[in-house]
CSV table of C-alpha atoms in Angstrom, one decimal:
chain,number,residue,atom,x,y,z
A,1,UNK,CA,0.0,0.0,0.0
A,2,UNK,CA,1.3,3.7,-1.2
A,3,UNK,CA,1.3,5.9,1.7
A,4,UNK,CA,0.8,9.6,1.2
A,5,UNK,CA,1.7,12.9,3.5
A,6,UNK,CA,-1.6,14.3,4.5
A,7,UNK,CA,-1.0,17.7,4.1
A,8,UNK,CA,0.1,19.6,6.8
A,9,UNK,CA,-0.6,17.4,9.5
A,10,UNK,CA,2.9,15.2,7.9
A,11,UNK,CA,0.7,12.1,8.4
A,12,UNK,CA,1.7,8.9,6.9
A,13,UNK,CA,-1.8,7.9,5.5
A,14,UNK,CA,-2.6,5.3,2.9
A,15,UNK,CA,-3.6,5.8,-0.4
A,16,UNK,CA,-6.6,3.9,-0.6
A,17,UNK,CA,-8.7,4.5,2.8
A,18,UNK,CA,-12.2,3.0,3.8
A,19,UNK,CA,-15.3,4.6,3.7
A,20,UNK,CA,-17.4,3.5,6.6
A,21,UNK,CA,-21.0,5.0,5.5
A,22,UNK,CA,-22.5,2.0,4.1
A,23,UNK,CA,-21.9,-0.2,7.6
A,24,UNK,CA,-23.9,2.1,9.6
A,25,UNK,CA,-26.9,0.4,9.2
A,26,UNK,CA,-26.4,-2.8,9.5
A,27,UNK,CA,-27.8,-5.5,12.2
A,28,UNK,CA,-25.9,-7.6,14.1
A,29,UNK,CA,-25.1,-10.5,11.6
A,30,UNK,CA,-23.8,-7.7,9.1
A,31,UNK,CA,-21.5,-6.3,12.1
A,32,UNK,CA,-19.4,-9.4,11.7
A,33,UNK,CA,-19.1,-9.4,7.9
A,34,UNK,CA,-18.2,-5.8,8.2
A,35,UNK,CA,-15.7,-6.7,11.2
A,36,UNK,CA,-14.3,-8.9,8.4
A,37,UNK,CA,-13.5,-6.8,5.5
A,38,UNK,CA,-12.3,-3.8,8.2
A,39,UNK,CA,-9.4,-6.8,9.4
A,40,UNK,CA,-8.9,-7.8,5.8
A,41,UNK,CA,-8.6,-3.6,5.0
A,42,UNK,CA,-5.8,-3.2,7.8
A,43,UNK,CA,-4.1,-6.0,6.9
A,44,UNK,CA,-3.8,-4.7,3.2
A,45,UNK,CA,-2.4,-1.6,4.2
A,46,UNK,CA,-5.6,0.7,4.9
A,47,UNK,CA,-4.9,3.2,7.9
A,48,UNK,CA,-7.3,5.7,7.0
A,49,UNK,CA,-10.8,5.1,8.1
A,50,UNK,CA,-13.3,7.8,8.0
A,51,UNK,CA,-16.7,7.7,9.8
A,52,UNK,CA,-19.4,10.0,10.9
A,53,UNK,CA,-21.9,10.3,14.1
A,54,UNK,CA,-24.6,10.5,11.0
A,55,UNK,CA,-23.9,7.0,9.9
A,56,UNK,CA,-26.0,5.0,11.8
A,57,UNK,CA,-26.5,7.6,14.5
A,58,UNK,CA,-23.0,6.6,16.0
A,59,UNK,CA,-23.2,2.6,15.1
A,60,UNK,CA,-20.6,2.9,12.4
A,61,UNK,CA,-18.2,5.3,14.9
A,62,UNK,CA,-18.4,2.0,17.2
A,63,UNK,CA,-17.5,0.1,14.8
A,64,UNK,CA,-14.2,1.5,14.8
A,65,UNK,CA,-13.7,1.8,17.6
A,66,UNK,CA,-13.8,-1.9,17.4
A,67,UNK,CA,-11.0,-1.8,15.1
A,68,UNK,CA,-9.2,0.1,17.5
A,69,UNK,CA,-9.4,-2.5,19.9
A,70,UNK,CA,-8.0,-5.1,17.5
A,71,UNK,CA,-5.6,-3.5,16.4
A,72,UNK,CA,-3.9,-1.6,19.8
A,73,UNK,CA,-0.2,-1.5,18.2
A,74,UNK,CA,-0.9,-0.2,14.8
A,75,UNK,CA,-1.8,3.3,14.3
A,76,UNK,CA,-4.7,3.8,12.5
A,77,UNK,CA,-6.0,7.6,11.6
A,78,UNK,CA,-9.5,7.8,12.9
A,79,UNK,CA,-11.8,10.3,11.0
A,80,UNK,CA,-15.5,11.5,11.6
A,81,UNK,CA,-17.6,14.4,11.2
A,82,UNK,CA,-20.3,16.6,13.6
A,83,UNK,CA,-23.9,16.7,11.7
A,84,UNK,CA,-25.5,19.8,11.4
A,85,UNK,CA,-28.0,20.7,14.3
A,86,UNK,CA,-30.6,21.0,12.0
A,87,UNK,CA,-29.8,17.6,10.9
A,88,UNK,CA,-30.2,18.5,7.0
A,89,UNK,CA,-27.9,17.7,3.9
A,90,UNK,CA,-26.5,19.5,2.2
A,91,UNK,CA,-26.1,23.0,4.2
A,92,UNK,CA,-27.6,25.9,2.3
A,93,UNK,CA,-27.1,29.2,2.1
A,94,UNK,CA,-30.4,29.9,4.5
A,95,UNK,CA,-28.9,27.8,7.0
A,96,UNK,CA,-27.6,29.9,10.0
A,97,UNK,CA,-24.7,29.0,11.8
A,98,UNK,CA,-26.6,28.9,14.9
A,99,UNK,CA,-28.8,26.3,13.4
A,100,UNK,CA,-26.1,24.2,12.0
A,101,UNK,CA,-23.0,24.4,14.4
A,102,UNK,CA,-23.6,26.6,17.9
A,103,UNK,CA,-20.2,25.8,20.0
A,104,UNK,CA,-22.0,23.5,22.6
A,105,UNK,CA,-23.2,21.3,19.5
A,106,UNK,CA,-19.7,21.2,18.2
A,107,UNK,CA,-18.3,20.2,21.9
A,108,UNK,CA,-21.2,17.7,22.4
A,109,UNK,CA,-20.7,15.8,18.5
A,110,UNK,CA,-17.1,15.5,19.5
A,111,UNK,CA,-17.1,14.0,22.9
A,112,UNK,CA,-19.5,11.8,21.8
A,113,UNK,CA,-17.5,10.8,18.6
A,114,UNK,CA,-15.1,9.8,21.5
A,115,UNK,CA,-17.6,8.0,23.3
A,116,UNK,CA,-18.5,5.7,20.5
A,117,UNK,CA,-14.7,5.1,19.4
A,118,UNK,CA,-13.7,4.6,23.1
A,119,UNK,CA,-10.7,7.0,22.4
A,120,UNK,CA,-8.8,10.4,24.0
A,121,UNK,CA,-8.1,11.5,20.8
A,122,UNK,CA,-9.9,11.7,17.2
A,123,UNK,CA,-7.6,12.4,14.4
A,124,UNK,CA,-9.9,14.0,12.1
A,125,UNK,CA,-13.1,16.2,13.1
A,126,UNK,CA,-15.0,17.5,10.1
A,127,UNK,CA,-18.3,19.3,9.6
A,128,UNK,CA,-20.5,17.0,7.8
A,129,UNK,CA,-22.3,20.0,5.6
A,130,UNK,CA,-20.5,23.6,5.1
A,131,UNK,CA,-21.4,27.0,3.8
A,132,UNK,CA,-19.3,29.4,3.3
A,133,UNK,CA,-21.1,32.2,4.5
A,134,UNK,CA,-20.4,31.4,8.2
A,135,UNK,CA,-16.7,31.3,7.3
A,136,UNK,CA,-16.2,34.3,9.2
A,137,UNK,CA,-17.6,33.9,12.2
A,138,UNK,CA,-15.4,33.4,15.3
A,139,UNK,CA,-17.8,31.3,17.3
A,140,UNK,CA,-16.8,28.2,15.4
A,141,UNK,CA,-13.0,29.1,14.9
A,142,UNK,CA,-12.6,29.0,18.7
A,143,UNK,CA,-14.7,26.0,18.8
A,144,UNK,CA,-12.4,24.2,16.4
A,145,UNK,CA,-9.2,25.5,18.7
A,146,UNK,CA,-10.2,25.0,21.6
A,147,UNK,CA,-10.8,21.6,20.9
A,148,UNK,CA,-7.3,21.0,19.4
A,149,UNK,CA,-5.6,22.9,22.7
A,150,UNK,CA,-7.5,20.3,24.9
A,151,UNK,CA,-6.7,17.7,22.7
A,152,UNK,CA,-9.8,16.2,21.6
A,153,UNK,CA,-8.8,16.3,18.4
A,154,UNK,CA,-5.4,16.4,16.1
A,155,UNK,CA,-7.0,17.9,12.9
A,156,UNK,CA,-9.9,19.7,11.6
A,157,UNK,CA,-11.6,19.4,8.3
A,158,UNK,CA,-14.9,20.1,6.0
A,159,UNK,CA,-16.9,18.0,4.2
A,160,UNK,CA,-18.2,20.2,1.3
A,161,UNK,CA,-21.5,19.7,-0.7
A,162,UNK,CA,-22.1,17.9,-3.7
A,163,UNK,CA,-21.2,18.9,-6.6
A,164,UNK,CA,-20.0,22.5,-4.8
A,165,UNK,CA,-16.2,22.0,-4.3
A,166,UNK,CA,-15.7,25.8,-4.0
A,167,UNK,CA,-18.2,26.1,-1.3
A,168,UNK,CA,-15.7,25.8,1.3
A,169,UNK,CA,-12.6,28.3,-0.2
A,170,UNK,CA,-13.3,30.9,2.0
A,171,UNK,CA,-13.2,28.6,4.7
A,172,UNK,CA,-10.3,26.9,4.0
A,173,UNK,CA,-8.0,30.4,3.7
A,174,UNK,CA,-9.0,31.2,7.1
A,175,UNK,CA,-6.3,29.1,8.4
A,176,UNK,CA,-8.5,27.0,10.5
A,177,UNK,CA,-8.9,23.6,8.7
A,178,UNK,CA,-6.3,20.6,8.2
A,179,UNK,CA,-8.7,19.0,5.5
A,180,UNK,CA,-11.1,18.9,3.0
A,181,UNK,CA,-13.3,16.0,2.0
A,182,UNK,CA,-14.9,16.7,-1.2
A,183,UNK,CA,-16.4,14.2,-4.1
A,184,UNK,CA,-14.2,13.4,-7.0
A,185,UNK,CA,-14.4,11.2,-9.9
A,186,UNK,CA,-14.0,10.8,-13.6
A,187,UNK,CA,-17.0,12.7,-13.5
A,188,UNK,CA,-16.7,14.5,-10.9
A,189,UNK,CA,-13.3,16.6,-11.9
A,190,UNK,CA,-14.3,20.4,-11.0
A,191,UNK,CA,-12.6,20.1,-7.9
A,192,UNK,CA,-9.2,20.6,-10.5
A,193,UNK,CA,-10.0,24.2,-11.2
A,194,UNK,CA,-9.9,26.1,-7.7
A,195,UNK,CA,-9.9,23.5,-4.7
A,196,UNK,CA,-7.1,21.5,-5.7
A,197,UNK,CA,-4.8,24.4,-6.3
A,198,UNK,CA,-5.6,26.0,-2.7
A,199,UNK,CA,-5.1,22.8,-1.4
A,200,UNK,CA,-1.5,22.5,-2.7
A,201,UNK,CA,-0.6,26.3,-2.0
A,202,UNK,CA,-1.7,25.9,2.2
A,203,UNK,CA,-0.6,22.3,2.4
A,204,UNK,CA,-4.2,21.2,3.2
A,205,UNK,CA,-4.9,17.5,2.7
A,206,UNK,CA,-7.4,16.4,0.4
A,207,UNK,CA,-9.8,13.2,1.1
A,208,UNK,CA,-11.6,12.1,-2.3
A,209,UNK,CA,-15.1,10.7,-1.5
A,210,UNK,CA,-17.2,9.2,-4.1
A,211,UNK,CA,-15.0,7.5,-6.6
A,212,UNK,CA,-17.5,5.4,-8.1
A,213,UNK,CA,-20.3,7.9,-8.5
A,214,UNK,CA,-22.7,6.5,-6.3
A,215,UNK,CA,-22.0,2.9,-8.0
A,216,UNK,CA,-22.2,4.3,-11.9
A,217,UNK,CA,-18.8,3.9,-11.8
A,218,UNK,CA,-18.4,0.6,-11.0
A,219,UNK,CA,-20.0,-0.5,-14.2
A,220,UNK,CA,-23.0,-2.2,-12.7
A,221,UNK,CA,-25.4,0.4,-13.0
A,222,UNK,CA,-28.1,0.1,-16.2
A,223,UNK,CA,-31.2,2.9,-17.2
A,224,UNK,CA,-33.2,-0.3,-16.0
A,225,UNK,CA,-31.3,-1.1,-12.6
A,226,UNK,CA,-33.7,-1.0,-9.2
A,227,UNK,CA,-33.1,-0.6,-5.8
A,228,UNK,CA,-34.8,-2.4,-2.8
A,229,UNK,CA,-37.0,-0.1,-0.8
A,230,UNK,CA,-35.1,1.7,1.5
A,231,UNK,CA,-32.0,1.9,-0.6
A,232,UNK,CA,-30.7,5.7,-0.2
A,233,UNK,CA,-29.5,4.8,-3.8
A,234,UNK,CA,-33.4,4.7,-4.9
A,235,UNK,CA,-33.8,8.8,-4.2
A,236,UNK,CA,-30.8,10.0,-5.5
A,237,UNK,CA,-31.0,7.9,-9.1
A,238,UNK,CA,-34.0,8.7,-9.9
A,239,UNK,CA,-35.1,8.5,-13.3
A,240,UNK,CA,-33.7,11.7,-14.5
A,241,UNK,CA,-30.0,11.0,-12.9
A,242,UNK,CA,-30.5,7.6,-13.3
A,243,UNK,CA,-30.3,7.8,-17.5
A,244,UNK,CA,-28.3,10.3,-17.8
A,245,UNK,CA,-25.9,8.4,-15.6
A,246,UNK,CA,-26.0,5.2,-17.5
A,247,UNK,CA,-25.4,6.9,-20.8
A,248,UNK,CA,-22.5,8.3,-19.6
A,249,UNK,CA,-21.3,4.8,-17.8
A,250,UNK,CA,-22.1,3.7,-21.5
A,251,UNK,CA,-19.7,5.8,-23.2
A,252,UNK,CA,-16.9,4.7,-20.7
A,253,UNK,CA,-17.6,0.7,-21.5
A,254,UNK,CA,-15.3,1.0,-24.5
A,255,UNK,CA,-12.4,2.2,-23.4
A,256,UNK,CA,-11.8,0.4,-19.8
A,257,UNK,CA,-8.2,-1.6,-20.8
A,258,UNK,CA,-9.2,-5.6,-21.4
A,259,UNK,CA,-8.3,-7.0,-18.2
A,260,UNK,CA,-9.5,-4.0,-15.8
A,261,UNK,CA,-13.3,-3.6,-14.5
A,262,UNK,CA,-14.5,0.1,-14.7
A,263,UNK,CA,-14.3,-0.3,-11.1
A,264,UNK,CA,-10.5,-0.6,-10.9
A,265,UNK,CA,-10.3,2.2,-13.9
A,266,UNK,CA,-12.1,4.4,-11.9
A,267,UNK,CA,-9.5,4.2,-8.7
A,268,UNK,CA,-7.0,4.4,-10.8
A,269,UNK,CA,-7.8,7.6,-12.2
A,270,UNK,CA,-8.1,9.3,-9.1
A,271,UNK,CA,-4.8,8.2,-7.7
A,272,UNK,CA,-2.9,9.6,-10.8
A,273,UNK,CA,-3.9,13.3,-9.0
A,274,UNK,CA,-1.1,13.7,-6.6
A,275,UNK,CA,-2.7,16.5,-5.2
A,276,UNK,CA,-5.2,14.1,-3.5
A,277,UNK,CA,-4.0,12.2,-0.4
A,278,UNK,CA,-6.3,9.6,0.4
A,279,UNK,CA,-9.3,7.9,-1.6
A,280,UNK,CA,-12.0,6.4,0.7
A,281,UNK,CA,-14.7,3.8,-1.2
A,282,UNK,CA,-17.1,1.5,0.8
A,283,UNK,CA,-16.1,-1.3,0.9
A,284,UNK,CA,-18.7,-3.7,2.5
A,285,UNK,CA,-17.4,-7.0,0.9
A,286,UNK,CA,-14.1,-8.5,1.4
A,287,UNK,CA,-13.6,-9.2,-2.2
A,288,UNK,CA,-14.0,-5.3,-3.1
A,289,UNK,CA,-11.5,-5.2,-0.2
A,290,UNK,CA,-8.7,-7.0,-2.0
A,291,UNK,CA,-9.6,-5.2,-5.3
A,292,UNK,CA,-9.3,-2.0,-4.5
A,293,UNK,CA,-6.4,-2.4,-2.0
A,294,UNK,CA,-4.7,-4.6,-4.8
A,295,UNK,CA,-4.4,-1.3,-7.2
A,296,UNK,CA,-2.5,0.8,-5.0
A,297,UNK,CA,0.8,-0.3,-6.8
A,298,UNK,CA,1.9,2.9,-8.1
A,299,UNK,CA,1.1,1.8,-11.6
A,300,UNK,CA,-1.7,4.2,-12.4
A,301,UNK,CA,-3.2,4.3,-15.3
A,302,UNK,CA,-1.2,4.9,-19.0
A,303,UNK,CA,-1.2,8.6,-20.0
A,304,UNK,CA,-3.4,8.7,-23.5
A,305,UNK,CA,-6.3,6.4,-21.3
A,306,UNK,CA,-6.1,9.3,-18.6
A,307,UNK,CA,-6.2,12.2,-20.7
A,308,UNK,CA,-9.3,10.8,-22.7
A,309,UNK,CA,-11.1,10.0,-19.5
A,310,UNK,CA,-10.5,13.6,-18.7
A,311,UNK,CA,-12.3,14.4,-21.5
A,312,UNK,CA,-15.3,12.4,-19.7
A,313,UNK,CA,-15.8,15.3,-17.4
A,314,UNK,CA,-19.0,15.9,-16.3
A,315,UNK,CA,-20.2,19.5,-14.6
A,316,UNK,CA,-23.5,19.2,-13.0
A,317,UNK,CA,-25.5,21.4,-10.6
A,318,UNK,CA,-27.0,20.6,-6.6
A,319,UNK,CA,-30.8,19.4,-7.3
A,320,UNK,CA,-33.5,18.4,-4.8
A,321,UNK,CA,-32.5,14.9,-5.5
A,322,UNK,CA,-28.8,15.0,-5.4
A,323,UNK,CA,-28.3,15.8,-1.8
């Protein structure tokens, strides 16, 4: 496994890291299965786990905490994030501070992010939604210290909103945050023209969420694919996103290399942007485990398939369905 620095912080972190969103749900039996493919990630290489309270209303913090416990002499970065008070994704622009993150909600999200992982220390706090229009308050930037001073936390990031990777600039030139979390894919590449740059200038790590486009990207996903009831995947592809996202998965069929899945493409492309520092996918199965830790072997992609997949750039716009 390819470790790379995360940003500022000088942390050793591995290139491919776990996304733990999909195993907050689960019931018992599932636990174990996810139990399994978190071993079978650490013993790959994986050392970056992110997690939030939101996912399973701290069941998936636990989780790791878990982890933590299995693994007491290996060091293994710990990531989470503080919902809004309001409870509502993404943040918008009518959102006040005081209804998204008052101090005492920040303090409380934290220590019980602790609570659930069992721990002193979280490596990586981030606010699950942003906007940048609270940017300048002070409320929240003395929150954010205050926590590091006591040593709650290590780092502090944001999570920005879909499809909005320069909701968060202002932010993140304040000098505050360690991190940003934003989505980025083959798709997904408008994080290139502003974040990325930032990021690189102030040394601020970047954590790319969403690799496979909510499962387009993986290949698997058809204009006639349907999702169980209750699948979150059921409200965001509806029919609109849904075929327009398998005509574009349609267009990339051709060109994965003979040998590859689009799956495997799709990781690839994202590590060839040294700019990113970790890549976090779920990974609920053990055999997605082993695939997408297998890739992280420096070899990339070859140039002309990169440069025409970032011609597969695809610039959309927040909806009331993409969340």
């Amino acid at each position: 496994m390819i470790k790379r620095k995360f940003g500022r912080t000088q942390w050793d972190v591995s290139e491919i890291g776990y996304g733990m969103w999909g195993m907050g749900g689960w019931t018992e039996s599932d636990d174990l299965l996810s139990a399994k493919s978190l071993d079978l990630a650490v013993e790959n290489g994986v050392n970056f786990f992110d997690t939030a309270w939101a996912y399973g209303h701290g069941h998936s913090e636990k989780l790791l905490g878990d982890l933590l416990r299995r693994y007491p002499n290996k060091k293994l970065f710990t990531a989470s994030k503080i919902p809004a008070k309001n409870f509502k994704w993404p943040a918008k622009p009518e959102y006040s501070l005081e209804e998204s993150y008052p101090t005492s909600h920040i303090v409380e999200y934290t220590e019980k992010t602790l609570k659930n992982l069992r721990s002193e220390q979280l490596d990586l706090m981030q606010f699950h939604t942003w906007d940048d229009s609270w940017s300048d308050r002070e409320e929240w930037q003395r929150a954010v210290e205050d926590l590091k001073k006591s040593g709650k936390i290590a780092a502090m990031g944001i999570s920005v909103n879909r499809w909005e990777p320069e909701n968060g600039i202002k932010a993140l030139k304040t000098g505050a945050f360690d991190a940003v979390q934003v989505i980025y894919n083959i798709f997904d590449q408008a994080p290139e023209d502003v974040l990325f740059p930032l990021c690189s200038a102030l040394d601020i790590a970047v954590i790319a969420r969403v690799p496979f486009d909510e499962g387009t990207l993986t290949g698997n996903i058809t204009k006639e694919t349907k999702f169980p009831e209750g699948d979150w995947r059921g409200t965001y592809f509806v029919p609109e996103n849904l075929i327009a996202s398998a005509e574009r998965a349609d267009l990339l069929r051709p060109v994965v290399p003979e040998g590859m899945t689009m799956a495997e493409m799709a990781l690839r492309f994202i590590t060839m942007n040294k700019t990113v520092n970790t890549i976090i996918p779920g990974m609920r199965k053990e055999k997605n485990v082993l695939m997408n830790t297998a890739l992280s072997d420096g070899k990339g992609l070859p140039i002309g398939l990169y440069k025409e997949l970032k011609g597969h750039r695809w610039d959309r716009k927040p909806t009331s369905w993409s969340q």
